[in-house]
Coordinates of C-alpha atoms in Angstrom, one line a residue:
Chain A
M1 CA -12.6 -14.5 -19.2
T2 CA -10.5 -14.3 -22.4
T3 CA -6.9 -13.4 -22.5
H4 CA -5.8 -10.8 -25.1
R5 CA -2.4 -9.5 -26.2
L6 CA -2.7 -6.1 -27.8
S7 CA -0.3 -3.6 -29.4
I8 CA -0.2 0.1 -28.8
P9 CA -1.5 2.3 -30.4
L10 CA -4.7 0.3 -29.7
Q11 CA -7.4 0.4 -32.4
E12 CA -11.0 1.0 -31.7
D13 CA -11.9 -2.6 -32.7
D14 CA -9.3 -3.9 -30.2
V15 CA -11.0 -2.3 -27.3
R16 CA -14.6 -2.7 -28.3
Q17 CA -14.3 -6.5 -28.3
L18 CA -13.1 -6.5 -24.6
R19 CA -15.5 -7.5 -21.8
I20 CA -15.2 -7.1 -18.0
S21 CA -13.0 -9.7 -16.4
D22 CA -11.0 -10.3 -19.6
V23 CA -7.3 -10.3 -19.1
V24 CA -5.0 -8.0 -21.2
Y25 CA -1.3 -7.8 -21.9
L26 CA 0.1 -4.8 -23.8
D27 CA 3.1 -4.1 -26.0
G28 CA 4.2 -0.6 -27.1
T29 CA 4.4 2.9 -25.5
V30 CA 2.5 3.7 -22.3
H31 CA 2.6 7.0 -20.6
T32 CA 1.8 7.8 -16.9
G33 CA -0.1 10.6 -15.3
R34 CA -1.7 11.5 -12.0
A35 CA -3.4 14.8 -10.8
L36 CA -0.4 17.0 -11.6
V37 CA -0.1 15.8 -15.2
Y38 CA -3.9 16.3 -15.7
E39 CA -3.7 19.8 -14.3
H40 CA -0.6 20.7 -16.3
V41 CA -2.3 19.6 -19.5
L42 CA -6.0 20.4 -19.0
Q43 CA -5.8 23.5 -16.9
G44 CA -2.2 24.7 -17.7
Q45 CA -2.8 24.4 -21.4
N46 CA 0.5 22.5 -21.9
Q47 CA 0.5 20.3 -25.0
P48 CA 1.8 16.7 -24.5
L49 CA 5.2 16.4 -26.0
L50 CA 4.2 13.3 -28.0
D51 CA 1.3 12.5 -30.3
L52 CA -0.7 10.5 -27.7
A53 CA -3.4 9.3 -30.1
N54 CA -1.0 7.8 -32.5
E55 CA 2.0 6.9 -30.3
S56 CA 0.7 6.2 -26.8
N57 CA -3.0 6.0 -26.4
V58 CA -2.7 4.1 -23.1
Q59 CA -2.4 6.1 -19.9
M60 CA -1.4 4.6 -16.6
H61 CA -2.4 6.2 -13.3
G62 CA 0.8 5.5 -11.6
A63 CA 4.1 7.0 -10.4
P64 CA 6.9 4.5 -10.9
A65 CA 9.6 3.6 -8.4
G66 CA 12.5 5.0 -10.4
V67 CA 15.4 7.4 -10.2
E68 CA 17.4 9.6 -12.6
D69 CA 21.0 8.2 -12.5
A70 CA 22.4 10.9 -14.8
P71 CA 20.6 13.7 -16.7
G72 CA 18.1 12.0 -19.0
E73 CA 19.1 8.5 -17.8
Y74 CA 16.4 6.8 -15.8
R75 CA 16.2 3.5 -13.9
L76 CA 12.8 2.1 -13.2
S77 CA 12.4 -0.8 -10.8
S78 CA 8.7 -1.2 -10.1
I79 CA 5.5 0.3 -11.3
Q80 CA 1.8 -0.1 -10.5
A81 CA -1.3 2.1 -10.3
T82 CA -2.9 4.4 -7.8
A83 CA -6.6 4.8 -7.1
S84 CA -8.2 6.0 -10.3
F85 CA -11.7 7.1 -9.4
R86 CA -10.3 10.2 -7.7
Y87 CA -9.4 11.5 -11.2
W88 CA -13.0 11.6 -12.4
K89 CA -12.7 15.4 -12.9
Y90 CA -10.0 15.0 -15.6
V91 CA -10.4 11.6 -17.2
P92 CA -13.4 12.3 -19.5
D93 CA -11.9 15.4 -21.0
Y94 CA -8.4 13.8 -21.4
V95 CA -9.7 10.7 -23.0
E96 CA -11.7 12.6 -25.5
R97 CA -9.1 15.2 -26.4
F98 CA -6.2 12.8 -26.8
G99 CA -7.9 9.7 -28.2
I100 CA -7.0 7.5 -25.2
R101 CA -8.2 3.9 -25.7
A102 CA -7.2 2.5 -22.3
I103 CA -6.7 3.7 -18.9
I104 CA -4.6 1.5 -16.6
G105 CA -5.4 2.1 -12.9
K106 CA -6.7 0.9 -9.6
G107 CA -10.2 0.5 -8.2
G108 CA -11.9 1.4 -11.4
M109 CA -13.8 4.6 -12.2
D110 CA -17.3 5.3 -11.1
K111 CA -19.7 3.5 -13.5
W112 CA -21.0 6.7 -15.1
V113 CA -17.6 7.3 -16.6
Y114 CA -17.8 4.0 -18.5
E115 CA -21.5 4.5 -19.5
D116 CA -21.3 8.2 -20.5
V117 CA -17.8 8.6 -21.7
F118 CA -16.0 5.3 -22.5
A119 CA -18.9 3.8 -24.4
K120 CA -18.8 6.8 -26.7
T121 CA -15.1 7.2 -27.1
G122 CA -14.3 3.5 -27.4
T123 CA -12.1 3.4 -24.2
V124 CA -11.7 0.7 -21.6
F125 CA -10.5 0.7 -18.0
L126 CA -7.8 -1.9 -17.2
T127 CA -7.2 -2.6 -13.6
T128 CA -3.8 -3.6 -12.3
V129 CA -4.0 -7.0 -10.5
G130 CA -3.6 -7.3 -6.7
Y131 CA -2.8 -3.6 -6.6
G132 CA 0.7 -4.5 -5.5
I133 CA 2.4 -6.6 -8.2
A134 CA 4.8 -3.9 -9.1
A135 CA 7.8 -6.0 -9.5
L136 CA 6.1 -8.1 -12.2
Y137 CA 5.0 -5.0 -14.0
G138 CA 8.5 -3.4 -13.6
R139 CA 10.0 -6.4 -15.3
A140 CA 7.8 -5.7 -18.4
V141 CA 9.2 -2.2 -18.8
K142 CA 12.0 -2.5 -21.3
R143 CA 13.0 1.1 -21.4
V144 CA 12.2 4.6 -20.1
I145 CA 11.8 6.5 -23.3
D146 CA 11.6 9.9 -21.6
V147 CA 10.2 11.7 -18.6
H148 CA 8.3 14.9 -19.5
W149 CA 7.9 17.9 -17.2
K150 CA 10.1 16.5 -14.4
E151 CA 11.2 20.0 -13.4
E152 CA 7.7 21.3 -13.2
L153 CA 6.0 18.3 -11.6
G154 CA 8.8 16.5 -9.8
L155 CA 10.1 13.1 -10.8
P156 CA 7.3 10.8 -9.4
E157 CA 4.5 13.0 -10.7
A158 CA 6.0 13.7 -14.1
M159 CA 4.8 12.0 -17.3
W160 CA 6.9 8.9 -17.7
V161 CA 6.9 7.5 -21.3
L162 CA 7.6 3.8 -21.2
D163 CA 8.4 1.1 -23.7
V164 CA 6.7 -2.1 -22.5
E165 CA 6.6 -5.7 -23.6
N166 CA 4.0 -8.2 -22.5
F167 CA 3.0 -5.6 -19.9
G168 CA 0.3 -7.2 -17.7
P169 CA -1.7 -9.0 -16.6
F170 CA -4.5 -6.4 -16.4
I171 CA -8.2 -7.2 -15.9
V172 CA -10.9 -5.3 -17.8
D173 CA -12.8 -3.4 -15.1
G174 CA -14.8 -1.1 -17.4
D175 CA -15.7 -2.0 -21.0
C176 CA -17.4 -0.2 -23.9
T177 CA -20.8 -1.5 -22.9
G178 CA -20.6 0.6 -19.7
A179 CA -20.3 -2.5 -17.5
S180 CA -18.2 -2.3 -14.3
L181 CA -16.6 -5.3 -12.8
A182 CA -15.8 -3.6 -9.4
A183 CA -19.4 -2.3 -9.1
E184 CA -20.8 -5.8 -9.7
H185 CA -18.6 -7.2 -7.0
V186 CA -19.5 -4.4 -4.6
D187 CA -23.2 -5.2 -5.2
S188 CA -22.6 -8.9 -4.5
V189 CA -20.9 -8.4 -1.1
N190 CA -23.2 -5.6 0.1
K191 CA -25.8 -8.2 1.3
N192 CA -23.1 -9.8 3.5
F193 CA -22.3 -6.4 5.1
A194 CA -26.0 -5.8 5.6
R195 CA -26.3 -9.1 7.4
E196 CA -23.4 -8.2 9.8
Y197 CA -24.7 -4.7 10.4
A198 CA -28.1 -6.1 11.3
K199 CA -26.4 -7.8 14.3
L200 CA -25.0 -4.5 15.7
P201 CA -26.7 -1.6 17.4
E202 CA -26.1 2.0 16.3
Y203 CA -23.2 3.9 18.0
V204 CA -24.3 5.7 21.1
L205 CA -23.3 9.1 19.6
K206 CA -23.2 10.1 16.0
R207 CA -19.7 11.4 15.9
I208 CA -16.9 12.7 18.1
G209 CA -14.1 14.0 15.9
E210 CA -14.2 11.3 13.3
I211 CA -15.7 10.7 9.9
D212 CA -19.0 8.9 10.0
H213 CA -19.7 6.1 7.5
S214 CA -22.5 3.9 6.3
L215 CA -22.8 1.3 3.7
A216 CA -24.5 3.8 1.4
N217 CA -21.3 5.8 1.2
E218 CA -18.5 4.6 -1.0
V219 CA -15.2 6.5 -1.1
I220 CA -15.9 7.5 -4.7
V221 CA -18.2 10.5 -4.9
G222 CA -20.7 9.5 -7.6
K223 CA -21.8 11.4 -10.7
P224 CA -21.8 15.1 -10.2
A225 CA -25.2 16.8 -10.6
G226 CA -25.9 18.2 -14.0
D227 CA -22.9 16.7 -15.7
G228 CA -22.6 14.3 -18.6
D229 CA -26.1 14.8 -20.0
Chain B
M1 CA 18.7 -15.8 11.9
T2 CA 21.8 -15.3 9.8
D3 CA 24.9 -13.2 10.3
T4 CA 24.9 -10.7 7.5
T5 CA 28.1 -9.0 8.3
G6 CA 30.4 -11.7 7.0
G7 CA 32.6 -11.8 10.1
L8 CA 32.6 -8.0 10.9
G9 CA 32.0 -9.1 14.4
S10 CA 35.5 -10.1 15.1
V11 CA 36.9 -6.9 13.5
L12 CA 34.6 -4.8 15.7
S13 CA 35.3 -6.6 18.9
P14 CA 36.4 -3.4 20.7
V15 CA 32.8 -2.1 20.4
A16 CA 32.0 -3.4 23.8
G17 CA 34.2 -0.6 25.2
G18 CA 33.1 2.3 23.0
G19 CA 29.7 1.3 21.9
I20 CA 28.2 0.3 18.5
P21 CA 29.8 2.3 15.7
E22 CA 27.7 4.5 13.4
T23 CA 28.9 2.6 10.3
L24 CA 27.5 -0.7 11.6
L25 CA 24.2 0.9 12.4
E26 CA 24.0 2.5 9.0
E27 CA 24.6 -0.9 7.3
A28 CA 22.0 -2.5 9.6
A29 CA 19.4 0.2 8.8
Y30 CA 20.2 -0.2 5.1
E31 CA 19.7 -3.9 5.3
A32 CA 16.4 -3.5 7.1
H33 CA 15.2 -1.2 4.4
R34 CA 16.4 -3.6 1.6
L35 CA 14.6 -6.5 3.2
A36 CA 11.4 -4.4 3.7
A37 CA 11.4 -3.3 0.1
T38 CA 12.2 -6.5 -1.7
T39 CA 11.4 -9.5 0.6
L40 CA 8.1 -10.3 2.2
P41 CA 8.4 -12.0 5.6
D42 CA 8.0 -15.8 5.6
D43 CA 4.8 -15.7 7.7
V44 CA 3.2 -13.4 5.0
K45 CA 4.4 -15.6 2.1
R46 CA 3.0 -18.7 3.7
A47 CA -0.4 -17.0 4.3
F48 CA -0.7 -16.0 0.6
V49 CA 0.3 -19.4 -0.7
G50 CA -2.3 -21.0 1.6
M51 CA -5.0 -18.6 0.4
R52 CA -4.1 -19.1 -3.2
D53 CA -4.5 -22.9 -2.8
R54 CA -7.8 -22.5 -0.9
E55 CA -9.5 -19.9 -3.1
Q56 CA -12.3 -21.4 -5.2
E57 CA -13.4 -18.3 -7.2
E58 CA -11.5 -17.8 -10.4
L59 CA -10.9 -14.0 -10.2
P60 CA -9.4 -13.8 -6.7
K61 CA -7.5 -17.0 -7.3
R62 CA -5.9 -15.4 -10.4
V63 CA -5.1 -12.3 -8.2
L64 CA -3.5 -14.5 -5.5
E65 CA -1.4 -16.3 -8.2
A66 CA -0.1 -12.9 -9.4
I67 CA 0.6 -11.9 -5.8
V68 CA 2.7 -15.0 -5.3
D69 CA 4.5 -14.6 -8.6
N70 CA 5.2 -11.0 -7.7
F71 CA 6.9 -11.6 -4.4
H72 CA 9.1 -14.2 -6.1
A73 CA 10.0 -11.7 -8.9
A74 CA 10.7 -9.0 -6.3
E75 CA 13.1 -11.2 -4.4
D76 CA 14.8 -12.6 -7.5
D77 CA 15.3 -9.3 -9.2
Q78 CA 15.8 -7.2 -6.1
R79 CA 12.9 -4.9 -7.1
P80 CA 10.5 -3.2 -4.7
V81 CA 7.5 -5.5 -4.1
C82 CA 5.3 -2.5 -4.5
A83 CA 6.1 0.8 -6.3
D84 CA 4.6 2.8 -3.5
V85 CA 7.2 2.8 -0.8
G86 CA 4.8 4.9 1.3
V87 CA 6.7 7.0 3.8
P88 CA 9.5 4.7 4.9
R89 CA 9.8 4.6 8.7
I90 CA 11.7 2.9 11.4
Y91 CA 10.8 1.2 14.7
A92 CA 13.8 0.8 17.0
V93 CA 14.0 -1.4 20.1
I94 CA 16.8 -0.2 22.3
G95 CA 18.3 -2.6 24.8
N96 CA 18.8 -0.9 28.2
E97 CA 22.4 -2.1 28.3
T98 CA 23.3 -0.8 24.8
A99 CA 25.8 1.9 24.1
I100 CA 26.3 3.7 20.8
A101 CA 29.8 5.0 20.0
G102 CA 28.4 8.4 18.9
G103 CA 25.3 8.4 21.0
F104 CA 21.8 8.5 19.7
V105 CA 22.5 11.4 17.4
S106 CA 24.8 9.0 15.6
F107 CA 22.1 6.4 15.3
E108 CA 19.6 8.9 13.9
R109 CA 22.2 10.1 11.4
A110 CA 22.9 6.5 10.4
V111 CA 19.1 5.9 9.7
R112 CA 18.8 9.0 7.6
R113 CA 21.9 8.1 5.5
A114 CA 20.7 4.6 5.0
T115 CA 17.3 5.8 3.9
G116 CA 18.8 8.1 1.3
R117 CA 21.1 5.4 0.0
I118 CA 18.5 2.7 -0.3
T119 CA 16.2 5.1 -2.2
S120 CA 18.9 5.6 -4.8
D121 CA 20.2 2.0 -4.9
L122 CA 16.9 0.2 -5.3
A123 CA 15.3 3.0 -7.3
L124 CA 12.6 3.4 -4.7
R125 CA 10.0 6.1 -5.4
S126 CA 10.9 9.3 -3.5
N127 CA 7.6 10.0 -1.9
R128 CA 8.6 12.2 0.9
C129 CA 7.8 15.8 0.0
H130 CA 6.9 19.2 1.6
P131 CA 3.2 19.0 2.4
I132 CA 2.4 22.5 1.1
T133 CA 5.0 23.3 -1.6
R134 CA 5.3 19.5 -2.6
R135 CA 9.1 20.1 -3.0
N136 CA 10.7 16.7 -3.1
P137 CA 14.3 16.3 -2.2
G138 CA 14.3 12.9 -3.9
N139 CA 15.7 10.7 -1.1
N140 CA 12.8 10.0 1.2
V141 CA 14.5 12.2 3.9
G142 CA 13.2 15.5 5.2
V143 CA 11.6 17.2 8.1
F144 CA 10.5 14.4 10.6
A145 CA 11.3 11.9 7.9
P146 CA 12.0 9.1 8.2
N147 CA 10.1 9.0 11.5
I148 CA 11.7 6.8 14.2
E149 CA 9.7 5.4 17.0
Y150 CA 11.6 4.0 20.0
R151 CA 11.0 1.6 22.9
V152 CA 13.3 0.3 25.6
E153 CA 13.9 -3.4 26.5
P154 CA 15.5 -4.3 29.8
D155 CA 18.4 -6.7 30.1
A156 CA 19.3 -6.4 26.4
D157 CA 22.5 -5.2 24.7
Y158 CA 21.3 -4.6 21.2
I159 CA 19.5 -2.2 18.9
E160 CA 16.8 -3.8 16.8
I161 CA 15.9 -1.8 13.7
C162 CA 12.7 -2.5 11.9
A163 CA 12.0 -0.7 8.6
V164 CA 8.4 -0.6 7.5
H165 CA 7.2 0.5 4.0
K166 CA 3.5 0.9 3.5
G167 CA 1.7 2.5 0.6
G168 CA -0.6 5.4 1.1
A169 CA -4.2 6.6 1.1
F170 CA -6.6 3.8 2.0
G171 CA -7.3 1.6 4.9
T172 CA -6.9 3.6 8.1
D173 CA -9.6 5.1 10.2
F174 CA -10.5 6.4 13.6
R175 CA -13.5 6.2 15.9
M176 CA -14.1 7.7 19.3
L177 CA -16.3 5.1 21.1
V178 CA -18.0 6.1 24.4
D179 CA -18.5 3.9 27.4
G180 CA -21.9 2.6 26.3
D181 CA -20.7 1.4 22.9
G182 CA -19.0 -1.7 24.3
L183 CA -17.9 -4.6 22.2
P184 CA -20.6 -4.2 19.6
G185 CA -19.2 -0.7 19.0
I186 CA -15.7 -2.1 18.4
R187 CA -17.1 -4.7 16.0
K188 CA -19.1 -2.0 14.1
A189 CA -16.1 0.3 13.8
V190 CA -14.1 -2.6 12.2
L191 CA -17.0 -3.4 9.9
D192 CA -17.2 0.3 8.9
A193 CA -13.5 0.4 8.0
I194 CA -13.9 -2.7 5.8
A195 CA -17.1 -1.4 4.2
E196 CA -15.3 1.9 3.5
F197 CA -12.0 0.5 2.1
G198 CA -12.4 -3.2 1.6
R199 CA -15.0 -3.2 -1.0
R200 CA -13.5 -2.4 -4.4
G201 CA -10.2 -3.7 -2.9
L202 CA -8.9 -0.3 -2.0
T203 CA -6.9 -1.7 1.0
C204 CA -5.1 -4.1 -1.5
P205 CA -6.4 -7.2 0.3
P206 CA -5.6 -9.8 1.7
V207 CA -4.8 -7.5 4.6
V208 CA -3.7 -7.7 8.2
I209 CA -6.1 -5.6 10.3
G210 CA -4.5 -3.8 13.2
V211 CA -6.8 -2.4 15.9
G212 CA -5.7 0.0 18.6
L213 CA -8.0 0.3 21.5
G214 CA -7.7 2.9 24.2
G215 CA -4.9 5.2 25.4
T216 CA -5.2 8.6 24.0
K217 CA -6.6 9.5 20.5
D218 CA -3.1 9.6 19.0
Q219 CA -1.9 6.6 20.9
S220 CA -4.8 4.4 19.7
F221 CA -3.7 5.1 16.2
S222 CA -0.1 4.4 16.9
I223 CA -0.7 1.0 18.5
A224 CA -3.2 0.1 15.7
K225 CA -0.4 0.6 13.1
Q226 CA 2.1 -1.3 15.3
A227 CA -0.3 -4.1 15.8
A228 CA -0.7 -4.6 12.0
Q229 CA 2.9 -4.0 11.1
L230 CA 5.0 -5.5 13.9
R231 CA 3.3 -8.8 14.8
P232 CA 3.5 -12.0 12.7
I233 CA 0.4 -13.6 11.2
G234 CA -1.0 -16.1 13.7
D235 CA 0.3 -14.2 16.8
R236 CA -2.2 -13.8 19.6
H237 CA -2.2 -11.2 22.4
P238 CA -1.2 -12.6 25.8
D239 CA -4.4 -11.1 27.4
P240 CA -7.1 -13.8 26.8
D241 CA -9.8 -11.2 26.4
V242 CA -7.9 -9.4 23.7
A243 CA -7.0 -12.7 22.0
A244 CA -10.7 -13.7 22.0
L245 CA -11.5 -10.4 20.3
E246 CA -8.8 -10.9 17.7
D247 CA -10.4 -14.3 16.8
E248 CA -13.9 -12.9 16.7
L249 CA -13.0 -9.9 14.5
L250 CA -11.0 -12.2 12.1
E251 CA -14.1 -14.4 11.8
M252 CA -16.2 -11.4 11.0
A253 CA -13.8 -10.0 8.5
N254 CA -13.7 -13.3 6.7
S255 CA -17.5 -13.8 6.7
L256 CA -18.1 -11.0 4.2
G257 CA -17.4 -13.0 1.1
I258 CA -14.6 -10.6 0.0
G259 CA -11.5 -12.1 -1.4
A260 CA -8.2 -10.8 -2.8
M261 CA -8.6 -7.4 -4.5
G262 CA -12.1 -7.0 -3.1
Y263 CA -13.6 -9.6 -5.6
V264 CA -16.1 -12.1 -4.4
G265 CA -14.1 -14.9 -2.9
T266 CA -14.0 -17.8 -0.6
A267 CA -10.4 -17.7 0.9
G268 CA -11.0 -14.6 3.0
Y269 CA -10.3 -10.8 3.2
A270 CA -7.8 -10.8 6.1
T271 CA -4.8 -12.9 6.9
D272 CA -5.1 -11.9 10.6
V273 CA -6.5 -9.3 13.0
H274 CA -4.2 -8.0 15.7
V275 CA -5.5 -5.9 18.6
E276 CA -3.4 -3.9 21.0
I277 CA -4.8 -2.2 24.0
A278 CA -3.7 0.8 26.2
Y279 CA -5.4 1.7 29.4
T280 CA -7.7 4.6 28.7
H281 CA -10.1 7.2 30.0
S282 CA -13.0 5.6 31.9
A283 CA -15.6 7.3 29.8
L284 CA -14.1 6.7 26.3
T285 CA -12.4 4.2 24.0
P286 CA -10.5 5.9 21.2
M287 CA -10.0 3.3 18.5
G288 CA -7.7 3.2 15.5
V289 CA -8.1 0.7 12.6
H290 CA -5.1 0.1 10.3
Q291 CA -5.5 -2.3 7.4
L292 CA -2.1 -3.4 6.1
C293 CA -2.0 -4.2 2.4
Q294 CA -0.8 -7.4 0.8
A295 CA 2.6 -5.8 0.2
T296 CA 3.2 -6.4 3.9
R297 CA 6.7 -5.0 4.1
R298 CA 9.0 -5.1 7.1
G299 CA 12.6 -5.8 7.5
V300 CA 14.3 -6.5 10.9
V301 CA 18.0 -6.3 11.7
R302 CA 19.5 -6.6 15.2
V303 CA 22.9 -5.2 16.1
H304 CA 24.6 -6.4 19.3
M305 CA 27.2 -4.7 21.4
D306 CA 29.8 -7.3 20.3
G307 CA 29.3 -6.3 16.7
R308 CA 27.2 -9.3 15.7
T309 CA 24.4 -8.4 13.2
E310 CA 21.5 -10.7 12.6
T311 CA 18.3 -10.5 10.5
R312 CA 15.2 -11.6 12.3
P313 CA 11.9 -12.9 10.9
T314 CA 9.8 -10.7 13.1
P315 CA 10.4 -7.6 15.3
S316 CA 10.3 -7.9 19.1
W317 CA 8.4 -4.5 19.4
F318 CA 5.8 -6.1 21.7
S319 CA 7.2 -7.9 24.7
D320 CA 6.1 -8.6 28.3
Y321 CA 7.9 -5.5 29.3
S322 CA 6.4 -3.2 26.7
R323 CA 2.9 -4.4 27.7
R324 CA 3.7 -4.3 31.4
M325 CA 0.9 -3.6 33.8
G326 CA 2.2 -2.8 37.3
V327 CA 3.8 0.2 38.9
E328 CA 7.4 -1.2 39.1

């Protein structure tokens, strides 16, 4: 569990040295993006308005708490990340095309993304801590440099380009060896769930108007068939 | 409980005749939102500090340290504790002896104005948007938004406004249990909800788990949310059978070895479990589970008929009257 302070743009060596559970703080330019940004860029064929690989090769899955006080004048109060694994359709392509070295998010990505994509591209997944320490992260944002595509995507979903200083702490959830911290911890607690489930009978009926669950099903969907080979 | 109006009370002494003015209600709703956004309730802060001190595993301990640092930073800087304001909503307890100068339309207007103002003043994220077009007016106000739930309290001459902000997506679920499922079915449904959302920390643990048992399908969900959001940590239901279930479910939730953020930990997954019941169909028990994240945000302000305004540590949403049993 080593602590690192790194400058953006991140170099390949910077990220290949990181291991799961290391702590990272960042300086430089970070940009945000959620589903609408990915669709705008990857499906809508809109080129990012800055050179991501050389200026901002760290993307955060987050929509900040922020307002536009006057045209082009933004005030950001807090920021954190949203659940990242739901962007599995977009992340591999985006990371490869734009030379992204780190994704900042929540909950990690499914392990195959780290193994099949990040190990090759030299990218890590940095998880936000506690998933709700947005005031601390907000403090580290020195300036909103710009907000791209706010008319098309709306202010929260637009691409915010942020100047950050000592932005963190983040924990390495996925490293370039393909390891996944969250997956390790899920494996560790599964035996405790199995112990509790063993004490309980099955429901009388399978389902009546609700979603059925079992320990085998995580919210994340798993590797799509025939992909990534 | 502090007077936050700085002596407005005396200025507004004629309210008793004409009812509580809209301006006072707007300021109260604004203050409730401000508290919810920036200041965790004391019971929640105490619980996190205690967990941080007890946690023996390094990763979740680090997370709990950050959670404590964050709630201090939010309060000191007046920043939102969490960037996801969720869909800001209001619970209102209306005293039966209360009059509002402009009637209830005036109250609802005050709440909508306060919601728009706080969104701009604290730079809250404007989440509320049209569900199909995604058009976003930018002020967290729109169709049915913010939603206001009411309940009435007898022999009271105030309006109590509780603002709740809760981030989206993960932690809530529903199960329709049948008569043969019994207590094991209830336990299993809670375990399912934790297995689904607690692993990987998607609920942003430590959480308060609210369980709504009975009533109708929609009601079971409403009371589950109210149980999680509107009762302080450590509170127990007055019905001893319900209280015993709360203890039992808390023990189960904390026996799974999950700590803060879903990491393997020793200090527990939940700060509390609150169960609310509603009398239900004899063949069925609809059941809602609502897991409230560590950004446990509520702000409570009470406005009295004489113009006094006070902030309160916890809402009085649940009372002997609201849980009454008999016909009269």
